[in-house]
Amino acid sequence: MKYNKTFVISDIHGEYEKFEELMKHWDPETMNLAILGDMIDRGENSLKVVQKVMQLKKEYQDQVVVLKGNHEDMLLLFLEVQDYETGDWYFNNGGNRTCASFVEDEYIFFKSYEERARQMMQRKDEIKFIRELPMYYEFGDVLFVHAGINPLLNDWKETPRNDFLWSRGCWNFKNQTGKIVVFGHTITQFLHPDKRNDIWISECGTYVDIDGGAVFGGQLNAINK
């Protein structure tokens, strides 16, 4: 990364307008950019979000870091397996909105999951970009990750991939990484006693949750770290 400060966003979930509005506060002349996964699903403009992030990555290269979230993981699993059970699970968790934005066929939801996957995979550049996303990024004394780490391991890098993408509750344990762990995935209102959607910081100051639940009527948060 190029600068000392990083502008961090997570869990955009297809909320393109909120993303564009928040990005007005990013100064590419003085800040890096980190996006902590879950660009897609639930919101209506997943394709526009992914394409915008791809454009930012292409333009600013190492100044921009993009991580994989559990919803990107769900998409890739659906495209690989293409069976009814996986399709039903994915589409009922917001994948229907991603499909609608990736595919131009107005009758796509009358077709099989195999056909939906086939048409979604026509977005080859976007799928390749998503497939190659890393699960964490270290920057100085900060660790960026989508969901969390396994805090019980001596070496956090041995955290299973599902924990990086899907876990909740690492903040209930002592942070032994020597780093500030910045993550999304868990909506901050579930951690604030007063249920607000603002950024949440643990009492020890080493866990920071930024998922403001934008796609559920909350807010899209960002933090400079």
Short mmCIF file of N, CA and C in Angstrom, two decimals, residues 13 17-18 54 75 93 96 107-108 125 147 179 192 208 216:
data_model
loop_
_atom_site.label_atom_id
_atom_site.label_comp_id
_atom_site.label_asym_id
_atom_site.label_seq_id
_atom_site.Cartn_x
_atom_site.Cartn_y
_atom_site.Cartn_z
N HIS A 13 -22.87 -4.80 -0.32
CA HIS A 13 -24.05 -5.59 -0.68
C HIS A 13 -24.89 -4.95 -1.79
N GLU A 17 -25.42 3.28 -4.82
CA GLU A 17 -25.55 4.71 -4.54
C GLU A 17 -24.91 5.07 -3.20
N LYS A 18 -25.12 4.25 -2.19
CA LYS A 18 -24.48 4.50 -0.88
C LYS A 18 -22.97 4.40 -1.00
N MET A 54 -13.54 -3.03 -9.49
CA MET A 54 -12.53 -3.48 -10.46
C MET A 54 -11.84 -2.30 -11.13
N LEU A 75 -21.37 -17.22 -3.83
CA LEU A 75 -21.53 -17.13 -5.28
C LEU A 75 -20.64 -18.15 -5.98
N ASN A 93 -30.46 -16.13 0.12
CA ASN A 93 -29.60 -15.26 0.92
C ASN A 93 -29.06 -14.09 0.11
N ASN A 96 -30.28 -13.96 -5.49
CA ASN A 96 -31.24 -13.62 -6.54
C ASN A 96 -31.00 -12.22 -7.09
N TYR A 107 -36.29 -13.55 -18.17
CA TYR A 107 -36.98 -14.78 -17.75
C TYR A 107 -36.06 -15.71 -16.96
N ILE A 108 -34.95 -15.18 -16.48
CA ILE A 108 -33.94 -16.03 -15.85
C ILE A 108 -34.48 -16.79 -14.65
N ASP A 125 -14.90 -11.71 -16.59
CA ASP A 125 -13.94 -10.83 -15.93
C ASP A 125 -14.31 -10.62 -14.47
N ALA A 147 -14.65 -11.40 8.18
CA ALA A 147 -15.48 -11.79 9.32
C ALA A 147 -14.72 -11.84 10.64
N LYS A 179 -2.08 -7.14 16.52
CA LYS A 179 -2.60 -6.20 15.52
C LYS A 179 -4.02 -5.77 15.88
N HIS A 192 -23.48 -2.93 19.69
CA HIS A 192 -23.75 -1.74 20.49
C HIS A 192 -24.96 -1.98 21.40
N VAL A 208 -12.26 -3.94 15.68
CA VAL A 208 -13.07 -2.86 15.11
C VAL A 208 -14.02 -3.44 14.08
N PHE A 216 -29.74 -3.38 5.00
CA PHE A 216 -30.91 -3.62 5.85
C PHE A 216 -31.49 -2.32 6.41
#
